[in-house]
One Martini backbone bead per residue (centre of mass of N, CA, C, O) as a GRO file, in nm:
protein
  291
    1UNK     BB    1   2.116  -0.871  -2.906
    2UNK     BB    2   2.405  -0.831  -2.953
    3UNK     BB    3   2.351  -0.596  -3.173
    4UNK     BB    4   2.203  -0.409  -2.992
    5UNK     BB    5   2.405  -0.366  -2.793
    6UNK     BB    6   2.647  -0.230  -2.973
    7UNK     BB    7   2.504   0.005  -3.045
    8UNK     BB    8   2.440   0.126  -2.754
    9UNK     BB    9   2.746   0.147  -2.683
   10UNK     BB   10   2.795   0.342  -2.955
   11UNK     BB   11   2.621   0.591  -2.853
   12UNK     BB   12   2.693   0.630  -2.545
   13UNK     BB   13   3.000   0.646  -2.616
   14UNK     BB   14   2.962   0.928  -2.778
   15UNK     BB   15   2.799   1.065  -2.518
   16UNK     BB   16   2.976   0.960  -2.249
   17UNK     BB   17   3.116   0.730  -2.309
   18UNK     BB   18   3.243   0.452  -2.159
   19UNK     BB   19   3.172   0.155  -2.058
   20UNK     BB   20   3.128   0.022  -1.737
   21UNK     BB   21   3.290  -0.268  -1.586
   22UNK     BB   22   3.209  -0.330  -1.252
   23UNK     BB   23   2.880  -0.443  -1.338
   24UNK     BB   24   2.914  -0.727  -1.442
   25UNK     BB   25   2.682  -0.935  -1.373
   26UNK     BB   26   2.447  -0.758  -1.272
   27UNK     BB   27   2.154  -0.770  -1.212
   28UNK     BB   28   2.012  -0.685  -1.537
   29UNK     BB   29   2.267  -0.483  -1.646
   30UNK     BB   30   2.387  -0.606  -1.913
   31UNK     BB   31   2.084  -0.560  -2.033
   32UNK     BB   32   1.818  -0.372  -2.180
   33UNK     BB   33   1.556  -0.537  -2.230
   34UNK     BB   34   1.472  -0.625  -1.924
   35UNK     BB   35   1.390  -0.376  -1.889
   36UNK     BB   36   1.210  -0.273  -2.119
   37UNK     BB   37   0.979  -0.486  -2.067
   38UNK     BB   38   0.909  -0.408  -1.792
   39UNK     BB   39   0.785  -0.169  -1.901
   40UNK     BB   40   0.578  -0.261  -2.071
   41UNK     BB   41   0.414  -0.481  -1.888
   42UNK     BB   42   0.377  -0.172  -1.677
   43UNK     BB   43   0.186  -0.063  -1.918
   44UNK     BB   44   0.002  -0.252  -1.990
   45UNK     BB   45  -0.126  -0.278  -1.665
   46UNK     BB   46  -0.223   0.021  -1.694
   47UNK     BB   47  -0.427  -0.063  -1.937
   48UNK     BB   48  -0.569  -0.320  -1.870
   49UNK     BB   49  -0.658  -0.328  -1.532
   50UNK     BB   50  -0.883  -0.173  -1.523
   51UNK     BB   51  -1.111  -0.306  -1.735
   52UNK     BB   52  -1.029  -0.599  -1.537
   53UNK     BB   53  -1.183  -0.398  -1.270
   54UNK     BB   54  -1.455  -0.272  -1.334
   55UNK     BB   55  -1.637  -0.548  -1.279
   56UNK     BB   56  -1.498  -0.531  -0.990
   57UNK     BB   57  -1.396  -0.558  -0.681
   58UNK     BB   58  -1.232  -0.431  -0.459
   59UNK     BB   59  -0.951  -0.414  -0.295
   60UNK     BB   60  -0.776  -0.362  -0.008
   61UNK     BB   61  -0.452  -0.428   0.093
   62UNK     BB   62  -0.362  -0.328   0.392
   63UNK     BB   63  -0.180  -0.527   0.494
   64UNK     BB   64   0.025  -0.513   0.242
   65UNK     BB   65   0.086  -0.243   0.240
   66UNK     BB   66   0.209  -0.216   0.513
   67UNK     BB   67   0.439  -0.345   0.426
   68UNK     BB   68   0.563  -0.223   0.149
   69UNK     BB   69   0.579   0.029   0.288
   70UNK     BB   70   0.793  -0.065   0.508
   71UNK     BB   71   1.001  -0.184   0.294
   72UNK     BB   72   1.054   0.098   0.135
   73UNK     BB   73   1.153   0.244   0.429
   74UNK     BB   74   1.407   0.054   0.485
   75UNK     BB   75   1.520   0.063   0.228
   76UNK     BB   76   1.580   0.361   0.181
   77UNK     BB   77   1.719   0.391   0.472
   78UNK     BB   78   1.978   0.239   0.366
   79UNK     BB   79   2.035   0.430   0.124
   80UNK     BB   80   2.075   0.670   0.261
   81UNK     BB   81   2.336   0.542   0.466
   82UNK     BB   82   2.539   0.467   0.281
   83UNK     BB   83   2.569   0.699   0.084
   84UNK     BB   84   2.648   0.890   0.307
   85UNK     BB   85   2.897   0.734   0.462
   86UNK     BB   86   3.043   0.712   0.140
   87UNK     BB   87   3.091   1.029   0.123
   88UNK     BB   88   3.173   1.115   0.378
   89UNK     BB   89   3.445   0.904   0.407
   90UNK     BB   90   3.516   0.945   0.081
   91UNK     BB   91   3.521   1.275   0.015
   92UNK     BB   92   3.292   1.349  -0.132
   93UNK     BB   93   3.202   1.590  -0.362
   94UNK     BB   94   2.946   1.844  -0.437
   95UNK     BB   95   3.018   1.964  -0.696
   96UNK     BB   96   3.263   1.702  -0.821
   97UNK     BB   97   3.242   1.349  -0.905
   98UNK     BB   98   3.395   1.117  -0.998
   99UNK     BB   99   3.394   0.748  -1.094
  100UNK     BB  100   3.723   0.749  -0.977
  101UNK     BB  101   3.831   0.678  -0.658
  102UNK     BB  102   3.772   0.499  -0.389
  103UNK     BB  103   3.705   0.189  -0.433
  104UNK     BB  104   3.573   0.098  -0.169
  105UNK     BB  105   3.322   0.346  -0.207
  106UNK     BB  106   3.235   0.297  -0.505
  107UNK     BB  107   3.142   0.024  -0.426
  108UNK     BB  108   2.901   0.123  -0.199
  109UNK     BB  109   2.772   0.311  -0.409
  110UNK     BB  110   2.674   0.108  -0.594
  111UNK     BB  111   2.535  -0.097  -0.457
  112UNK     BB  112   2.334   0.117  -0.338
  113UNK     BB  113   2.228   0.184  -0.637
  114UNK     BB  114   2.128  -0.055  -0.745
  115UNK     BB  115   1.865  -0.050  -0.511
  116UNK     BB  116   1.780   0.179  -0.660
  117UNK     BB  117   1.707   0.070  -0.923
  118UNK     BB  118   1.538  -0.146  -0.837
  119UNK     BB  119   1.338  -0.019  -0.673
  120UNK     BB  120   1.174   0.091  -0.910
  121UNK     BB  121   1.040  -0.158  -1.004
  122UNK     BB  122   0.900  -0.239  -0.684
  123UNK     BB  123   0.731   0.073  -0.761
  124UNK     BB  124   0.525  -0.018  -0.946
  125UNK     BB  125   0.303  -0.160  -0.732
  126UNK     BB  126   0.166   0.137  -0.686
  127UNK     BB  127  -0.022   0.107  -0.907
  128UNK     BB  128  -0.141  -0.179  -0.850
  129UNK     BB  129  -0.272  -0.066  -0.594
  130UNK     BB  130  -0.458   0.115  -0.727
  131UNK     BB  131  -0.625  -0.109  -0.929
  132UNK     BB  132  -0.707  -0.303  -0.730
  133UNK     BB  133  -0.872  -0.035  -0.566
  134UNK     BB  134  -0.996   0.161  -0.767
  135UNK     BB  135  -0.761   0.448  -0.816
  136UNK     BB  136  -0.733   0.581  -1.093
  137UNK     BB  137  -0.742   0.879  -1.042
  138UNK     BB  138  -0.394   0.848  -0.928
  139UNK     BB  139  -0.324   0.786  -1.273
  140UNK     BB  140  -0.094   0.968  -1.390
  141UNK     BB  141   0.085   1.092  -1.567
  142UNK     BB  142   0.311   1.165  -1.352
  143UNK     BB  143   0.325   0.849  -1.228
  144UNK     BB  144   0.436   0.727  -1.474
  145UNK     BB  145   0.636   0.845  -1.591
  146UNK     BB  146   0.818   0.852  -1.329
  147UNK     BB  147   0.847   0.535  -1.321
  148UNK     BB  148   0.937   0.453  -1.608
  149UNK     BB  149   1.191   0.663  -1.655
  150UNK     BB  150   1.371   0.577  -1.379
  151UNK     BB  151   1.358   0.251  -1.436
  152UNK     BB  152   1.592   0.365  -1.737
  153UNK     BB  153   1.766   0.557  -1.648
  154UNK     BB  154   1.936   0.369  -1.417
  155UNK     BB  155   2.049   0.202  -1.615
  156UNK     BB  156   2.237   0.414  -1.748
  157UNK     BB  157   2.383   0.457  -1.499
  158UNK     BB  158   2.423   0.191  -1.445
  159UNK     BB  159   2.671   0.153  -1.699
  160UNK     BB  160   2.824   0.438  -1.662
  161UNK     BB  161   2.731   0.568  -1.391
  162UNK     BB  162   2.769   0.449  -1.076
  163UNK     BB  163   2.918   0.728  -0.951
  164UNK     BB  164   2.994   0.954  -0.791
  165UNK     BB  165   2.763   1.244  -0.908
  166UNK     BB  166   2.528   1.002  -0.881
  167UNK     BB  167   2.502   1.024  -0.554
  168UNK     BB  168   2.280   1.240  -0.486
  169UNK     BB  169   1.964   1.213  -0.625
  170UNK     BB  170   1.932   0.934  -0.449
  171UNK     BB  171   1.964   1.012  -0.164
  172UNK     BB  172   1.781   1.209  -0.133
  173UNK     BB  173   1.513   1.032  -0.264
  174UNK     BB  174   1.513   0.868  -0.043
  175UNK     BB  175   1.473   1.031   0.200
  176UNK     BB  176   1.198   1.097   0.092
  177UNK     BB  177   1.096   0.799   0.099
  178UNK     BB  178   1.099   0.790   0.382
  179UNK     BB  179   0.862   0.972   0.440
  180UNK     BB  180   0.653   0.866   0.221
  181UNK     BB  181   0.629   0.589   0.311
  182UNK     BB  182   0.549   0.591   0.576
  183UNK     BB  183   0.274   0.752   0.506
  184UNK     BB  184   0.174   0.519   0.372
  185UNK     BB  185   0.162   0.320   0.593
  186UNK     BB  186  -0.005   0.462   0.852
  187UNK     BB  187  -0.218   0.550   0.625
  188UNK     BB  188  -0.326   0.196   0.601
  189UNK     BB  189  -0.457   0.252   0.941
  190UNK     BB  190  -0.683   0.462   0.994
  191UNK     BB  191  -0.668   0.527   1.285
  192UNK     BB  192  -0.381   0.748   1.196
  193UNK     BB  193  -0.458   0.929   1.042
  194UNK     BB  194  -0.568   1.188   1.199
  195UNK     BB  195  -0.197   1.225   1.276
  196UNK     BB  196  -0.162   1.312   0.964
  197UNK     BB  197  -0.007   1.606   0.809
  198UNK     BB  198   0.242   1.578   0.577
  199UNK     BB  199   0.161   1.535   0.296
  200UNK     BB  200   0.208   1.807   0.149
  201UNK     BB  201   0.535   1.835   0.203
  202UNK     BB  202   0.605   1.583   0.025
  203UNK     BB  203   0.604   1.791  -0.229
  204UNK     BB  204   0.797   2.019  -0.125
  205UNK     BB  205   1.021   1.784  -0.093
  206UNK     BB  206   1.048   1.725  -0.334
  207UNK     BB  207   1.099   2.006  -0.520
  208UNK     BB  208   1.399   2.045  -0.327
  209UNK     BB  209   1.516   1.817  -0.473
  210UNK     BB  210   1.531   1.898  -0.747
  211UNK     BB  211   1.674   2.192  -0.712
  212UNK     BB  212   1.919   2.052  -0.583
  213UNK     BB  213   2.011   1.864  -0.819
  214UNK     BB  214   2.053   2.134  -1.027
  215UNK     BB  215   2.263   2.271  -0.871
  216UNK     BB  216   2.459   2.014  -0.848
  217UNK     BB  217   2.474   1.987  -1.146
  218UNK     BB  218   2.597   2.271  -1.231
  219UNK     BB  219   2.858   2.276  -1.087
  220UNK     BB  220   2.983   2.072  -1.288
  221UNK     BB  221   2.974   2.218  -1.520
  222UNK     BB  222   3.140   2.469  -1.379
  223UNK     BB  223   3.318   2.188  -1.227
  224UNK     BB  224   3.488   2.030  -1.377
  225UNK     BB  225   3.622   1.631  -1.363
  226UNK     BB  226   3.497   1.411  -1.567
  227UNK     BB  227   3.235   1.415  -1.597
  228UNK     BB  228   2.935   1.375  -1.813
  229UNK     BB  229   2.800   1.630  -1.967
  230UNK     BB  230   2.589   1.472  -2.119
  231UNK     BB  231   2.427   1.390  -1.818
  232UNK     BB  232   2.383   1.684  -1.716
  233UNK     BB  233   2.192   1.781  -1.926
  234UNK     BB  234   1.994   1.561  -1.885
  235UNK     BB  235   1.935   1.599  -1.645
  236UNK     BB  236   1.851   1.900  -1.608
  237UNK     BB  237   1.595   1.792  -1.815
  238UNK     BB  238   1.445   1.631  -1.614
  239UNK     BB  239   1.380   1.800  -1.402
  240UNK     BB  240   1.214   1.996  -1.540
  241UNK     BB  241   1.009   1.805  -1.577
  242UNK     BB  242   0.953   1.751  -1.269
  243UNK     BB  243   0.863   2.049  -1.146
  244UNK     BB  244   0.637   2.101  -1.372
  245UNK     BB  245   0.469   1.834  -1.265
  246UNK     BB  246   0.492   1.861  -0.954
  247UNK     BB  247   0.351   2.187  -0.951
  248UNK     BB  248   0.087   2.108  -1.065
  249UNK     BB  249  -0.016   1.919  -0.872
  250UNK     BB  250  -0.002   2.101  -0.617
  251UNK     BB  251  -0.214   2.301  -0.748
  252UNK     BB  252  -0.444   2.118  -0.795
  253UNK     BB  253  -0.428   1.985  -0.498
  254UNK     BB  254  -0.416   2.232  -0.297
  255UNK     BB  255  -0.460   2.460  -0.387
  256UNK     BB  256  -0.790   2.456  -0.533
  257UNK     BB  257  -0.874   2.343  -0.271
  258UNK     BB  258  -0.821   2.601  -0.080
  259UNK     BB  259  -1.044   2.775  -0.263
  260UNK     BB  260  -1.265   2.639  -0.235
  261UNK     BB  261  -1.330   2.595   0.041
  262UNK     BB  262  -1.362   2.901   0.072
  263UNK     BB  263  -1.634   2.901  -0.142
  264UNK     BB  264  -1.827   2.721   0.043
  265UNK     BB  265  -1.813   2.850   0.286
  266UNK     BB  266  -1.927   3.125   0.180
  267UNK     BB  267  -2.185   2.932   0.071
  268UNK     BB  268  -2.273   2.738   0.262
  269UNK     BB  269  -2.130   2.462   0.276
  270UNK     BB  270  -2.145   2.111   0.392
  271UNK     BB  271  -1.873   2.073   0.352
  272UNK     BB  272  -1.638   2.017   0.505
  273UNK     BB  273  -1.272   2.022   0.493
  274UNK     BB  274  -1.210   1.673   0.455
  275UNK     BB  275  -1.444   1.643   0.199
  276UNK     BB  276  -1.690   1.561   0.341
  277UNK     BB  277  -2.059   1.399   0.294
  278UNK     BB  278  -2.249   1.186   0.445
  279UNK     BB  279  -1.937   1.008   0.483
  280UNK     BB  280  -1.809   1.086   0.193
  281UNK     BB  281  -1.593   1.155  -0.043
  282UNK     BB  282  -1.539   1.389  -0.228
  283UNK     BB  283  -1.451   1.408  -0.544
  284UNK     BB  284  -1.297   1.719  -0.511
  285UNK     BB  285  -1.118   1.553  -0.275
  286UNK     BB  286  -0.930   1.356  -0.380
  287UNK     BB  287  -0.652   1.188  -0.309
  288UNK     BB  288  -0.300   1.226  -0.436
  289UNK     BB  289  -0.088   1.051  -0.568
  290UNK     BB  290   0.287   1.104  -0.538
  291UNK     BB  291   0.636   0.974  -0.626
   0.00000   0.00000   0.00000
């Protein structure tokens, strides 16, 4: 394990800089095999959980969703108050913001960064909830990935980038996930469904929060203060893979679902605009959730 650290730790400083040391000894964040395992085992269960569900019944899980999505919009919506208030007042530039400025500011937004790298976590949730209620449908590339790959990303952003620059992309994503989470927590009770409108707009929040985390990312670029180039360069092709994937979903899910019923209504067919037919929901109307 010790051995295995100093690798780590001789790869990453070769290429970012020196590990940060204000964060010794905070949950997880020591070595990385805890948070590597942890990812393999929320892969584990990505890949047996449907198998073990095939021929059992569904879950409804609708009392806990409510909680559980209530419980992530209050964790975003604090951790998206931290961070604004604490770059607000400690004068955080928007161009580019190193990692040591004033103490007492960057220990707040470390702080709110760190519940920001837990909740990665704790959002593995969204997947298991899909499983036990057995819409695997919803299980995509684009789902995995996201979930995986952020949980292990922000382990090393806690560990050399811990404030700064670092700062903007999570503010941003919190605010999304108030958003997000909210909307999945109130049609978790079917009676409030039909006053949601607004699922489709959050594909398109998610979507100006990549494109403007890589322009504030480039500006670093532009005018660098000392924050880690390799870095930036790293996050914005994080990002260009996040608008690929999705911006595909967005058309595969919205534009050719609203050709399609174009198509219905023009050819006589009988299915309703909201994908119903004979009260049963459409296949090819299945809303994909994407976070």
């Amino acid at each position: 394990m010790e051995d295995f650290n100093r690798k780590l730790n001789s790869y990453f400083e070769s290429w970012i800089g020196p590990r940060d040391q204000r964060l010794q000894g905070w949950l997880l964040l020591d070595n990385y095999p805890p948070t590597f395992a942890l990812t393999v085992v929320y892969l584990l269960i990505v890949w047996l959980g449907p198998k073990y569900m095939k021929n059992r019944p569904a879950y409804s899980c609708r009392g806990l969703m409510v909680i559980y999505n209530l419980g992530l919009t209050l964790l975003s919506f604090y951790m998206f108050y931290e961070l604004g208030s604490a770059i607000w007042f400690g004068g955080y530039h928007f161009y580019c913001q190193n990692t040591h400025s004033l103490p007492e500011m960057d220990n707040k937004v470390m702080r709110a960064l760190w519940w920001y790298y837990f909740s990665k976590l704790i959002e593995f949730m969204d997947t298991f909830f899909f499983i036990l209620r057995k819409n695997n449908h919803q299980i995509t590339f684009l789902h995995i990935y996201h979930h995986a790959s952020m949980f292990n990303i922000w382990w090393f952003v806690m560990n050399w980038i811990p404030c700064g620059h670092s700062y903007f992309g999570a503010s941003l994503n919190s605010f999304v996930h108030v958003v997000m989470y909210s909307y999945y927590g109130l049609s978790a009770v079917p009676s409030l469904r039909p006053y949601l409108w607004w699922k489709k707009y959050i594909t398109q929040l998610q979507l100006v929060q990549f494109f403007l985390t890589m322009f504030q990312t480039y500006c670093a670029v532009l005018w660098p203060c000392g924050f880690p180039i390799g870095w930036l360069y790293f996050q914005i092709s994080y990002m260009v893979t996040l608008v690929v994937l999705f911006s595909n979903f967005y058309i595969q899910t919205y534009k050719k679902r609203s050709s399609s019923r174009k198509t219905d209504h023009q050819n006589g067919s009988p299915l309703s605009t909201n994908g119903h037919a004979n009260g049963k929901e459409s296949a090819a109307h299945k809303k994909l959730r994407v976070d």
